[in-house]
Tab-separated table of C-alpha atoms in Angstrom:
chain	number	residue	atom	x	y	z
A	1	UNK	CA	-17.706	-26.664	7.730
A	2	UNK	CA	-13.981	-28.480	8.302
A	3	UNK	CA	-11.040	-26.877	10.088
A	4	UNK	CA	-8.017	-27.934	9.944
A	5	UNK	CA	-4.702	-26.316	10.843
A	6	UNK	CA	-1.376	-27.944	11.032
A	7	UNK	CA	1.666	-26.683	13.081
A	8	UNK	CA	5.582	-26.293	11.443
A	9	UNK	CA	8.020	-26.903	14.471
A	10	UNK	CA	10.842	-23.908	13.915
A	11	UNK	CA	10.169	-23.184	10.025
A	12	UNK	CA	9.922	-19.154	9.298
A	13	UNK	CA	9.131	-17.969	6.582
A	14	UNK	CA	8.946	-14.313	5.465
A	15	UNK	CA	5.133	-12.200	5.404
A	16	UNK	CA	4.866	-12.016	1.621
A	17	UNK	CA	5.698	-15.310	1.487
A	18	UNK	CA	3.172	-16.289	4.330
A	19	UNK	CA	0.403	-14.013	2.647
A	20	UNK	CA	1.055	-15.424	-0.962
A	21	UNK	CA	0.756	-19.459	0.415
A	22	UNK	CA	-2.748	-18.177	2.013
A	23	UNK	CA	-3.995	-16.379	-1.230
A	24	UNK	CA	-2.515	-19.769	-2.811
A	25	UNK	CA	-4.860	-21.797	-0.925
A	26	UNK	CA	-7.718	-19.484	-0.639
A	27	UNK	CA	-8.434	-20.014	-4.122
A	28	UNK	CA	-8.586	-23.853	-4.028
A	29	UNK	CA	-12.193	-25.202	-4.623
A	30	UNK	CA	-14.338	-26.117	-1.588
A	31	UNK	CA	-11.669	-23.901	1.173
A	32	UNK	CA	-13.781	-20.996	2.451
A	33	UNK	CA	-11.046	-19.010	3.916
A	34	UNK	CA	-7.289	-20.036	4.781
A	35	UNK	CA	-4.497	-18.819	6.911
A	36	UNK	CA	-0.812	-19.092	7.122
A	37	UNK	CA	1.058	-17.545	9.523
A	38	UNK	CA	3.514	-17.372	12.173
A	39	UNK	CA	2.948	-19.128	15.697
A	40	UNK	CA	2.924	-15.644	17.600
A	41	UNK	CA	0.565	-15.174	20.978
A	42	UNK	CA	-1.112	-12.484	18.516
A	43	UNK	CA	-1.258	-14.375	15.310
A	44	UNK	CA	-3.310	-17.206	17.188
A	45	UNK	CA	-5.732	-15.078	18.346
A	46	UNK	CA	-6.215	-13.287	15.496
A	47	UNK	CA	-6.655	-16.440	13.572
A	48	UNK	CA	-8.972	-17.549	16.146
A	49	UNK	CA	-11.280	-14.389	16.200
A	50	UNK	CA	-11.237	-15.317	12.626
A	51	UNK	CA	-12.831	-18.701	13.330
A	52	UNK	CA	-10.045	-21.500	12.351
A	53	UNK	CA	-10.596	-22.703	15.829
A	54	UNK	CA	-8.999	-22.244	19.282
A	55	UNK	CA	-6.862	-24.217	21.156
A	56	UNK	CA	-3.926	-23.996	18.370
A	57	UNK	CA	-0.645	-24.636	20.325
A	58	UNK	CA	2.876	-23.029	18.586
A	59	UNK	CA	5.112	-21.046	18.858
A	60	UNK	CA	6.585	-17.851	17.441
A	61	UNK	CA	9.542	-19.411	15.932
A	62	UNK	CA	5.932	-22.344	14.340
A	63	UNK	CA	4.039	-21.606	10.931
A	64	UNK	CA	0.796	-22.402	11.555
A	65	UNK	CA	-0.976	-23.363	8.447
A	66	UNK	CA	-5.347	-23.077	9.236
A	67	UNK	CA	-7.797	-23.454	6.809
A	68	UNK	CA	-11.298	-23.946	6.791
A	69	UNK	CA	-13.948	-25.440	3.701
A	70	UNK	CA	-15.158	-28.993	2.982
A	71	UNK	CA	-13.476	-31.700	5.120
A	72	UNK	CA	-11.332	-33.351	1.588
A	73	UNK	CA	-10.578	-29.628	0.601
A	74	UNK	CA	-8.573	-28.614	4.026
A	75	UNK	CA	-6.970	-31.769	3.535
A	76	UNK	CA	-6.042	-31.308	-0.220
A	77	UNK	CA	-4.629	-27.659	1.094
A	78	UNK	CA	-2.776	-28.863	4.142
A	79	UNK	CA	-1.042	-30.638	1.495
A	80	UNK	CA	-0.137	-28.310	-0.862
A	81	UNK	CA	0.891	-25.542	1.343
A	82	UNK	CA	3.063	-28.640	3.104
A	83	UNK	CA	4.681	-29.355	-0.200
A	84	UNK	CA	4.737	-25.336	-0.891
A	85	UNK	CA	6.968	-24.996	2.305
A	86	UNK	CA	8.951	-28.035	2.293
A	87	UNK	CA	10.023	-28.063	-2.194
A	88	UNK	CA	13.773	-27.384	-2.316
A	89	UNK	CA	14.538	-24.491	-4.296
A	90	UNK	CA	16.039	-25.083	-8.179
A	91	UNK	CA	19.470	-26.723	-8.802
A	92	UNK	CA	20.621	-24.066	-11.156
A	93	UNK	CA	23.970	-25.560	-12.183
A	94	UNK	CA	25.429	-23.161	-9.861
A	95	UNK	CA	26.177	-24.419	-6.196
A	96	UNK	CA	23.771	-22.241	-5.112
A	97	UNK	CA	21.048	-25.112	-3.905
A	98	UNK	CA	24.202	-25.924	-1.422
A	99	UNK	CA	25.212	-23.573	0.029
A	100	UNK	CA	24.552	-23.320	3.592
A	101	UNK	CA	20.581	-21.134	5.168
A	102	UNK	CA	21.445	-18.362	6.477
A	103	UNK	CA	20.639	-17.663	9.795
A	104	UNK	CA	21.873	-14.728	10.915
A	105	UNK	CA	23.162	-11.305	9.588
A	106	UNK	CA	26.526	-11.744	10.903
A	107	UNK	CA	26.374	-15.301	8.931
A	108	UNK	CA	25.202	-13.291	5.519
A	109	UNK	CA	27.692	-10.775	5.649
A	110	UNK	CA	30.447	-13.214	5.792
A	111	UNK	CA	29.364	-14.705	2.965
A	112	UNK	CA	28.116	-11.313	1.599
A	113	UNK	CA	30.360	-8.593	2.797
A	114	UNK	CA	29.514	-6.347	0.471
A	115	UNK	CA	25.568	-6.232	1.769
A	116	UNK	CA	24.593	-2.959	2.883
A	117	UNK	CA	20.730	-3.742	3.233
A	118	UNK	CA	19.081	-5.636	5.877
A	119	UNK	CA	15.007	-6.541	5.035
A	120	UNK	CA	13.450	-7.568	8.093
A	121	UNK	CA	10.142	-9.366	7.648
A	122	UNK	CA	9.510	-11.198	11.145
A	123	UNK	CA	6.415	-10.885	13.460
A	124	UNK	CA	6.731	-7.037	14.907
A	125	UNK	CA	7.973	-7.966	18.719
A	126	UNK	CA	11.315	-9.719	17.313
A	127	UNK	CA	11.294	-7.223	14.809
A	128	UNK	CA	13.280	-4.280	16.640
A	129	UNK	CA	16.122	-6.920	18.344
A	130	UNK	CA	16.793	-7.784	14.512
A	131	UNK	CA	16.562	-4.309	13.606
A	132	UNK	CA	19.002	-3.224	16.096
A	133	UNK	CA	21.557	-6.175	14.971
A	134	UNK	CA	22.283	-4.944	11.531
A	135	UNK	CA	22.563	-1.671	13.150
A	136	UNK	CA	25.173	-2.614	14.937
A	137	UNK	CA	26.661	-4.743	11.737
A	138	UNK	CA	26.460	-1.541	10.130
A	139	UNK	CA	23.541	-2.285	7.510
A	140	UNK	CA	21.227	0.386	7.126
A	141	UNK	CA	17.294	-0.993	7.307
A	142	UNK	CA	13.756	-1.778	5.886
A	143	UNK	CA	11.290	-2.970	8.002
A	144	UNK	CA	8.488	-4.822	6.671
A	145	UNK	CA	7.438	-5.749	10.098
A	146	UNK	CA	4.517	-3.879	11.436
A	147	UNK	CA	2.973	-3.726	15.074
A	148	UNK	CA	6.178	-2.291	16.351
A	149	UNK	CA	5.678	0.587	19.293
A	150	UNK	CA	6.198	4.274	18.369
A	151	UNK	CA	8.783	4.183	21.684
A	152	UNK	CA	10.692	1.277	19.778
A	153	UNK	CA	10.884	3.116	16.477
A	154	UNK	CA	12.510	5.660	18.101
A	155	UNK	CA	14.669	3.654	19.673
A	156	UNK	CA	15.685	2.198	16.333
A	157	UNK	CA	15.880	5.271	14.498
A	158	UNK	CA	18.291	7.562	17.115
A	159	UNK	CA	20.618	4.214	17.046
A	160	UNK	CA	20.763	4.634	12.974
A	161	UNK	CA	21.281	8.566	13.429
A	162	UNK	CA	24.114	7.315	16.147
A	163	UNK	CA	25.755	5.096	12.650
A	164	UNK	CA	24.364	7.590	9.697
A	165	UNK	CA	22.665	4.756	8.551
A	166	UNK	CA	18.841	4.589	6.970
A	167	UNK	CA	15.771	2.553	8.400
A	168	UNK	CA	12.845	2.423	6.296
A	169	UNK	CA	10.010	1.714	8.300
A	170	UNK	CA	8.821	0.256	9.912
A	171	UNK	CA	5.637	-1.054	8.426
A	172	UNK	CA	7.377	-0.058	5.368
A	173	UNK	CA	5.866	-2.211	3.019
A	174	UNK	CA	7.548	0.182	-0.620
A	175	UNK	CA	10.568	1.355	-2.128
A	176	UNK	CA	12.867	0.911	-4.519
A	177	UNK	CA	16.784	1.341	-4.259
A	178	UNK	CA	19.356	1.690	-6.587
A	179	UNK	CA	16.771	0.315	-9.107
A	180	UNK	CA	15.708	-3.213	-7.443
A	181	UNK	CA	12.079	-3.229	-6.189
A	182	UNK	CA	11.684	-4.437	-2.603
A	183	UNK	CA	8.341	-5.295	-1.571
A	184	UNK	CA	5.405	-3.812	-3.181
A	185	UNK	CA	7.635	-1.741	-5.614
A	186	UNK	CA	6.307	-1.097	-9.351
A	187	UNK	CA	8.835	-1.071	-12.320
A	188	UNK	CA	9.197	2.972	-13.042
A	189	UNK	CA	12.858	4.167	-15.412
A	190	UNK	CA	15.909	5.163	-13.358
A	191	UNK	CA	16.210	9.017	-13.546
A	192	UNK	CA	16.724	11.925	-11.855
A	193	UNK	CA	14.023	11.636	-9.579
A	194	UNK	CA	14.366	10.840	-5.641
A	195	UNK	CA	11.510	10.069	-3.393
A	196	UNK	CA	10.540	9.713	0.217
A	197	UNK	CA	7.841	8.889	1.678
A	198	UNK	CA	5.919	7.609	5.016
A	199	UNK	CA	3.138	6.163	2.321
A	200	UNK	CA	3.487	3.426	0.610
A	201	UNK	CA	0.976	3.609	-2.106
A	202	UNK	CA	1.436	7.213	-2.111
A	203	UNK	CA	5.262	6.523	-3.092
A	204	UNK	CA	3.996	4.042	-5.841
A	205	UNK	CA	1.473	6.774	-7.000
A	206	UNK	CA	4.651	9.475	-7.311
A	207	UNK	CA	6.855	7.070	-9.037
A	208	UNK	CA	4.484	5.703	-11.391
A	209	UNK	CA	3.818	9.025	-11.883
A	210	UNK	CA	6.846	10.057	-12.716
A	211	UNK	CA	7.345	6.705	-14.945
A	212	UNK	CA	4.566	7.703	-16.769
A	213	UNK	CA	5.566	11.744	-17.424
A	214	UNK	CA	9.024	9.698	-19.557
A	215	UNK	CA	11.565	10.457	-16.450
A	216	UNK	CA	13.079	8.031	-13.592
A	217	UNK	CA	13.770	7.464	-9.901
A	218	UNK	CA	16.727	7.431	-8.427
A	219	UNK	CA	16.220	6.651	-4.895
A	220	UNK	CA	12.516	5.413	-3.343
A	221	UNK	CA	12.447	5.245	-0.195
A	222	UNK	CA	9.906	4.314	2.079
A	223	UNK	CA	9.942	5.541	5.978
A	224	UNK	CA	7.262	3.383	7.809
A	225	UNK	CA	3.622	5.572	8.393
A	226	UNK	CA	4.423	6.868	11.830
A	227	UNK	CA	7.509	8.121	10.955
A	228	UNK	CA	6.451	11.431	11.268
A	229	UNK	CA	5.239	10.917	14.469
A	230	UNK	CA	6.204	13.718	17.080
A	231	UNK	CA	7.668	11.177	18.869
A	232	UNK	CA	9.705	9.841	15.949
A	233	UNK	CA	10.468	12.961	15.087
A	234	UNK	CA	11.342	12.296	11.080
A	235	UNK	CA	14.150	11.252	12.044
A	236	UNK	CA	14.081	8.850	8.507
A	237	UNK	CA	12.947	11.536	6.633
A	238	UNK	CA	15.213	13.445	7.429
A	239	UNK	CA	17.868	10.920	6.378
A	240	UNK	CA	15.930	9.512	3.206
A	241	UNK	CA	16.624	13.618	2.320
A	242	UNK	CA	20.237	14.213	3.071
A	243	UNK	CA	20.977	10.908	1.635
A	244	UNK	CA	19.390	12.263	-1.773
A	245	UNK	CA	20.744	15.839	-1.253
A	246	UNK	CA	23.661	14.288	-1.430
A	247	UNK	CA	23.218	12.032	-4.175
A	248	UNK	CA	24.889	13.115	-7.792
A	249	UNK	CA	22.236	10.835	-9.230
A	250	UNK	CA	19.373	13.165	-8.026
A	251	UNK	CA	18.612	15.973	-9.274
A	252	UNK	CA	14.908	16.893	-7.796
A	253	UNK	CA	13.780	15.868	-4.632
A	254	UNK	CA	9.939	14.516	-3.472
A	255	UNK	CA	8.431	13.916	-0.084
A	256	UNK	CA	5.384	12.332	0.793
A	257	UNK	CA	3.473	12.119	4.289
A	258	UNK	CA	0.139	12.419	5.686
A	259	UNK	CA	-0.301	15.171	7.570
A	260	UNK	CA	2.706	15.818	10.490
A	261	UNK	CA	2.844	16.935	13.993
A	262	UNK	CA	3.505	20.767	12.770
A	263	UNK	CA	6.834	20.869	14.861
A	264	UNK	CA	7.991	17.777	12.806
A	265	UNK	CA	6.898	19.264	9.404
A	266	UNK	CA	8.763	22.460	10.351
A	267	UNK	CA	11.890	21.092	11.039
A	268	UNK	CA	11.530	19.106	7.565
A	269	UNK	CA	10.525	22.218	5.829
A	270	UNK	CA	13.915	23.727	7.395
A	271	UNK	CA	15.784	21.064	6.128
A	272	UNK	CA	14.071	20.895	2.933
A	273	UNK	CA	15.018	25.299	2.741
A	274	UNK	CA	18.337	24.789	3.478
A	275	UNK	CA	19.423	22.039	0.268
A	276	UNK	CA	20.676	23.305	-3.113
A	277	UNK	CA	18.727	20.790	-5.203
A	278	UNK	CA	14.472	21.613	-5.901
A	279	UNK	CA	12.492	19.351	-3.351
A	280	UNK	CA	9.009	19.024	-3.453
A	281	UNK	CA	6.105	18.428	-0.350
A	282	UNK	CA	3.472	16.690	-0.229
A	283	UNK	CA	1.784	16.360	3.668
A	284	UNK	CA	-1.826	15.178	2.346
A	285	UNK	CA	-4.463	17.781	2.947
A	286	UNK	CA	-2.061	20.344	4.593
A	287	UNK	CA	-2.038	22.630	1.505
A	288	UNK	CA	0.240	25.419	1.347
A	289	UNK	CA	2.201	27.409	4.372
A	290	UNK	CA	1.796	30.862	3.933
A	291	UNK	CA	4.922	31.748	3.349
A	292	UNK	CA	7.298	28.964	1.052
A	293	UNK	CA	10.570	28.577	1.907
A	294	UNK	CA	13.109	29.262	-0.813
A	295	UNK	CA	12.829	26.220	-3.414
A	296	UNK	CA	9.935	24.353	-1.655
A	297	UNK	CA	7.541	23.333	-3.874
A	298	UNK	CA	4.062	22.936	-2.455
A	299	UNK	CA	1.696	20.112	-3.894
A	300	UNK	CA	-1.893	19.647	-3.912
A	301	UNK	CA	-2.151	15.711	-4.670
A	302	UNK	CA	-0.095	12.558	-4.668
A	303	UNK	CA	-0.043	12.891	-9.089
A	304	UNK	CA	0.650	16.644	-9.136
A	305	UNK	CA	3.612	16.672	-7.157
A	306	UNK	CA	4.871	14.240	-9.292
A	307	UNK	CA	4.370	16.087	-12.175
A	308	UNK	CA	5.929	19.370	-9.922
A	309	UNK	CA	8.991	17.184	-9.988
A	310	UNK	CA	9.620	16.807	-13.143
A	311	UNK	CA	8.401	19.947	-14.901
A	312	UNK	CA	11.410	21.328	-12.198
A	313	UNK	CA	13.541	18.651	-13.393
A	314	UNK	CA	12.442	19.939	-16.511
A	315	UNK	CA	13.578	23.286	-15.727
A	316	UNK	CA	9.290	24.047	-16.764
A	317	UNK	CA	7.090	25.941	-15.445
A	318	UNK	CA	5.691	24.499	-11.981
A	319	UNK	CA	2.272	23.701	-12.736
A	320	UNK	CA	-0.295	24.281	-11.236
A	321	UNK	CA	-3.104	21.728	-9.751
A	322	UNK	CA	-6.078	21.095	-12.090
A	323	UNK	CA	-9.123	22.616	-11.427
A	324	UNK	CA	-11.935	21.221	-12.909
A	325	UNK	CA	-12.907	22.300	-16.044
A	326	UNK	CA	-15.669	22.518	-17.913
A	327	UNK	CA	-15.236	19.342	-19.598
A	328	UNK	CA	-15.292	17.793	-16.275
A	329	UNK	CA	-18.514	18.993	-14.976
A	330	UNK	CA	-20.134	18.474	-18.472
A	331	UNK	CA	-18.749	14.493	-18.120
A	332	UNK	CA	-20.637	14.505	-13.795
A	333	UNK	CA	-23.591	15.441	-14.968
A	334	UNK	CA	-24.003	12.923	-17.796
A	335	UNK	CA	-22.818	10.130	-15.131
A	336	UNK	CA	-25.151	11.326	-12.246
A	337	UNK	CA	-28.122	11.471	-14.802
A	338	UNK	CA	-27.826	7.865	-15.238
A	339	UNK	CA	-28.664	7.677	-10.971
A	340	UNK	CA	-31.869	7.205	-9.348
A	341	UNK	CA	-33.342	9.778	-6.685
A	342	UNK	CA	-32.478	7.002	-4.123
A	343	UNK	CA	-28.631	7.025	-5.626
A	344	UNK	CA	-26.356	9.083	-3.186
A	345	UNK	CA	-23.908	8.044	-1.978
A	346	UNK	CA	-19.808	7.650	-2.016
A	347	UNK	CA	-18.857	4.456	-1.044
A	348	UNK	CA	-14.518	4.085	-1.707
A	349	UNK	CA	-13.886	0.628	-2.361
A	350	UNK	CA	-9.570	0.635	-1.321
A	351	UNK	CA	-6.494	-1.486	-0.840
A	352	UNK	CA	-4.026	1.503	-0.850
A	353	UNK	CA	-4.546	2.854	2.358
A	354	UNK	CA	-3.092	7.239	1.214
A	355	UNK	CA	-5.185	6.843	-1.793
A	356	UNK	CA	-8.165	5.416	1.038
A	357	UNK	CA	-6.925	8.953	2.583
A	358	UNK	CA	-6.537	10.973	-0.604
A	359	UNK	CA	-10.104	10.683	-1.413
A	360	UNK	CA	-11.617	11.631	1.497
A	361	UNK	CA	-9.931	14.804	2.072
A	362	UNK	CA	-10.921	15.082	-1.734
A	363	UNK	CA	-14.146	14.235	-0.999
A	364	UNK	CA	-14.008	16.367	2.280
A	365	UNK	CA	-12.990	19.533	0.542
A	366	UNK	CA	-16.714	19.237	-2.263
A	367	UNK	CA	-18.331	19.666	1.548
A	368	UNK	CA	-18.841	15.448	1.504
A	369	UNK	CA	-18.564	13.941	5.082
A	370	UNK	CA	-16.983	10.021	5.707
A	371	UNK	CA	-17.065	6.836	7.184
A	372	UNK	CA	-14.584	5.641	7.116
A	373	UNK	CA	-12.200	3.184	9.375
A	374	UNK	CA	-9.002	5.230	8.801
A	375	UNK	CA	-11.537	8.346	8.776
A	376	UNK	CA	-9.316	12.278	8.028
A	377	UNK	CA	-9.520	15.109	10.117
A	378	UNK	CA	-13.585	15.979	9.755
A	379	UNK	CA	-14.492	12.494	9.190
A	380	UNK	CA	-16.171	9.515	11.616
A	381	UNK	CA	-15.181	6.114	12.574
A	382	UNK	CA	-17.363	3.868	10.519
A	383	UNK	CA	-19.735	1.951	13.647
A	384	UNK	CA	-19.658	-0.864	11.740
A	385	UNK	CA	-16.994	-1.972	9.524
A	386	UNK	CA	-18.577	-4.526	7.530
A	387	UNK	CA	-21.603	-2.455	6.697
A	388	UNK	CA	-21.328	1.045	4.954
A	389	UNK	CA	-22.946	4.381	6.626
A	390	UNK	CA	-23.747	7.682	3.681
A	391	UNK	CA	-20.451	8.269	2.338
A	392	UNK	CA	-17.982	5.780	3.162
A	393	UNK	CA	-14.456	5.444	2.025
A	394	UNK	CA	-12.764	2.120	3.979
A	395	UNK	CA	-8.388	1.003	3.348
A	396	UNK	CA	-9.200	-3.104	3.358
A	397	UNK	CA	-5.369	-2.641	3.793
A	398	UNK	CA	-6.236	-1.429	6.954
A	399	UNK	CA	-4.916	-4.390	10.221
A	400	UNK	CA	-9.231	-3.861	10.712
A	401	UNK	CA	-9.379	-6.154	7.141
A	402	UNK	CA	-5.876	-8.089	7.023
A	403	UNK	CA	-6.011	-10.198	10.236
A	404	UNK	CA	-5.965	-13.542	9.323
A	405	UNK	CA	-5.954	-13.097	5.737
A	406	UNK	CA	-4.005	-11.573	2.886
A	407	UNK	CA	-3.742	-8.127	1.783
A	408	UNK	CA	-5.809	-7.389	-0.868
A	409	UNK	CA	-3.375	-6.044	-2.692
A	410	UNK	CA	-1.949	-9.598	-3.063
A	411	UNK	CA	-5.525	-11.358	-2.677
A	412	UNK	CA	-8.273	-9.348	-3.676
A	413	UNK	CA	-11.272	-11.483	-2.677
A	414	UNK	CA	-12.003	-9.102	0.142
A	415	UNK	CA	-11.760	-6.456	-1.997
A	416	UNK	CA	-14.716	-8.345	-4.910
A	417	UNK	CA	-16.730	-8.927	-2.100
A	418	UNK	CA	-17.041	-5.567	-0.707
A	419	UNK	CA	-17.466	-4.520	-3.920
A	420	UNK	CA	-20.568	-6.416	-4.872
A	421	UNK	CA	-22.029	-5.568	-1.570
A	422	UNK	CA	-21.222	-1.497	-2.390
A	423	UNK	CA	-23.058	-1.663	-5.599
A	424	UNK	CA	-25.669	-4.095	-4.434
A	425	UNK	CA	-26.670	-1.110	-1.779
A	426	UNK	CA	-29.682	0.528	-3.685
A	427	UNK	CA	-28.088	3.831	-2.342
A	428	UNK	CA	-24.920	3.592	-3.489
A	429	UNK	CA	-23.602	6.343	-6.200
A	430	UNK	CA	-20.212	5.954	-6.889
A	431	UNK	CA	-18.244	2.834	-6.506
A	432	UNK	CA	-15.268	4.073	-6.443
A	433	UNK	CA	-12.039	1.837	-6.082
A	434	UNK	CA	-8.421	1.230	-6.931
A	435	UNK	CA	-6.379	-1.286	-8.296
A	436	UNK	CA	-2.286	-1.873	-7.499
A	437	UNK	CA	-0.021	-3.341	-9.550
A	438	UNK	CA	3.001	-4.130	-9.284
A	439	UNK	CA	5.831	-6.270	-8.065
A	440	UNK	CA	3.738	-8.072	-5.149
A	441	UNK	CA	0.428	-7.703	-5.517
A	442	UNK	CA	-2.081	-9.593	-7.058
A	443	UNK	CA	-0.431	-11.371	-10.525
A	444	UNK	CA	-4.890	-11.643	-11.972
A	445	UNK	CA	-5.750	-8.815	-10.276
A	446	UNK	CA	-8.780	-9.403	-12.486
A	447	UNK	CA	-9.702	-12.139	-12.093
A	448	UNK	CA	-13.036	-12.375	-10.372
A	449	UNK	CA	-13.279	-8.520	-10.685
A	450	UNK	CA	-14.312	-8.504	-13.869
A	451	UNK	CA	-17.400	-10.988	-12.988
A	452	UNK	CA	-18.304	-8.580	-9.815
A	453	UNK	CA	-18.580	-5.318	-12.211
A	454	UNK	CA	-21.008	-7.825	-14.312
A	455	UNK	CA	-22.424	-8.462	-11.542
A	456	UNK	CA	-22.948	-5.155	-10.523
A	457	UNK	CA	-23.906	-3.763	-13.853
A	458	UNK	CA	-26.939	-5.927	-14.115
A	459	UNK	CA	-28.869	-4.182	-11.358
A	460	UNK	CA	-31.855	-2.478	-11.042
A	461	UNK	CA	-30.627	0.633	-11.543
A	462	UNK	CA	-26.082	-0.018	-11.249
A	463	UNK	CA	-23.928	3.086	-9.104
A	464	UNK	CA	-21.403	4.253	-11.475
A	465	UNK	CA	-17.456	2.641	-11.240
A	466	UNK	CA	-14.651	4.914	-10.804
A	467	UNK	CA	-11.113	3.235	-10.979
A	468	UNK	CA	-7.730	4.147	-11.473
A	469	UNK	CA	-4.718	1.884	-11.817
A	470	UNK	CA	-1.740	2.596	-10.370
A	471	UNK	CA	0.824	0.573	-12.359
A	472	UNK	CA	3.357	1.386	-15.299
A	473	UNK	CA	3.875	0.264	-18.567
A	474	UNK	CA	6.784	-2.135	-17.306
A	475	UNK	CA	5.275	-3.919	-14.674
A	476	UNK	CA	4.531	-7.444	-14.601
A	477	UNK	CA	0.459	-7.048	-14.828
A	478	UNK	CA	0.340	-5.402	-17.735
A	479	UNK	CA	-1.535	-1.691	-17.223
A	480	UNK	CA	-2.980	-1.442	-20.551
A	481	UNK	CA	-4.627	-5.011	-20.873
A	482	UNK	CA	-6.178	-4.272	-17.650
A	483	UNK	CA	-7.303	-0.820	-17.934
A	484	UNK	CA	-8.704	-1.624	-21.172
A	485	UNK	CA	-11.022	-4.365	-19.845
A	486	UNK	CA	-12.053	-2.599	-17.239
A	487	UNK	CA	-13.018	0.155	-19.939
A	488	UNK	CA	-14.947	-2.586	-21.648
A	489	UNK	CA	-16.748	-3.179	-18.431
A	490	UNK	CA	-18.011	0.273	-18.286
A	491	UNK	CA	-16.025	1.785	-15.362
A	492	UNK	CA	-14.513	5.240	-15.717
A	493	UNK	CA	-10.977	4.865	-15.874
A	494	UNK	CA	-9.051	8.379	-14.332
A	495	UNK	CA	-5.503	8.710	-14.708
A	496	UNK	CA	-4.978	9.372	-11.009
A	497	UNK	CA	-6.568	8.344	-7.471
A	498	UNK	CA	-6.364	11.978	-7.240
A	499	UNK	CA	-8.979	12.574	-10.303
A	500	UNK	CA	-10.788	10.156	-9.873
A	501	UNK	CA	-11.897	11.141	-6.403
A	502	UNK	CA	-11.940	14.640	-8.156
A	503	UNK	CA	-14.806	12.799	-10.499
A	504	UNK	CA	-17.084	10.974	-7.971
A	505	UNK	CA	-17.375	14.372	-5.983
A	506	UNK	CA	-18.092	15.770	-8.130
A	507	UNK	CA	-21.536	13.625	-9.606
A	508	UNK	CA	-22.613	13.383	-5.943
A	509	UNK	CA	-22.166	16.734	-5.056
A	510	UNK	CA	-24.688	17.411	-8.338
A	511	UNK	CA	-27.298	15.319	-7.088
């Protein structure tokens, strides 16, 4: 197997573009692996660890393409990547193609003085400086960049508070601002429910569910997964909450996060109780406190948070969290009857980190202890990330799996390989997975997946396969066609990630 690389001096591309190019190269015939990254020290170390070769010389402003495979295919991949990176924009006749490239926020504001949001997607070690520049120019910030320290995040967000601006992120992959999807986001109708979430796929699940229930979203603001860390203090969630409280287009507010530090939770709940709009809170796995602040409603799951918000907007009774029905138990028993005595375990393979976390919490409610690369409270770290043990529920979108590779929402190759690996394990009883649609996600999510499912079904004792498709009927991919194709392939489809996890847990609980 050959390995080749090429360094493009002083050529910047945002991380989403890099992952998309990497994904395209990965799919070329004869290519066994591809990585397209900016030449930071950390990235060079990661691609070296991934086997793309030592000694690649590049600077942080340089773009590096590295491929593995047949020698001829590597040559073709490098050429294809170079053509994609250096292609001139189409001349639309508007004259835009001749415009001066924007190389700074200040220059951008000169050309577009109405702009008030900067989207930052540079390596983490440079993101803080760029965020501070944008804030000092009076712009709100969305930081797609990850690997920003908690200390730097606090500095950025305190500056934002001082200037009464919003910082979404770092590591914020999802937002919908004034109807415009940013990062990984779904196409949802506009409406009167606002969402603030320290969870990307949590925000996607809630906004999609609101859309599916017939209502719409005013704003959806991602805060980054560390915003509710005790050293950051939930500064962005508090700002977003107040912004939605002041927004005349928002009638109901939803807050979503993994469990925050208690002091931070208390501060956020006190602020929520002080505003004059109903606020739905889902701190995953934390449940409802003994005393509910007036005007604050606690949800049991990501989907339930949307259902409660829609009911409040429609001035209907607040729905209880869905309980297991006799029909649910009958369905689980029927599926369990297909399994042999050796099949005992859930194997959850997720692209969405919050879906992985929520599935672990729900499974633990059935007394199921799982291993994971991102274990929730009571679960254990996985000893070998590449091999499951017992009940295993993993997040393939975590840094553990994406170093030198595209995120599985963009390129599901790694997810598909892991699904097949788990299906071939004779101890696997239930194969649980997600499929996330929308902007930024794979345009052809079923490519190779149906083949993997067919191979899994051909096992002597195939596991029960359960999936949830997070998306809407307006997304670039056809959710309806994808759901039908999965159903036809023998996959059990659930309406939500929570429903999928409950079904999986009921099946193995009855074994």
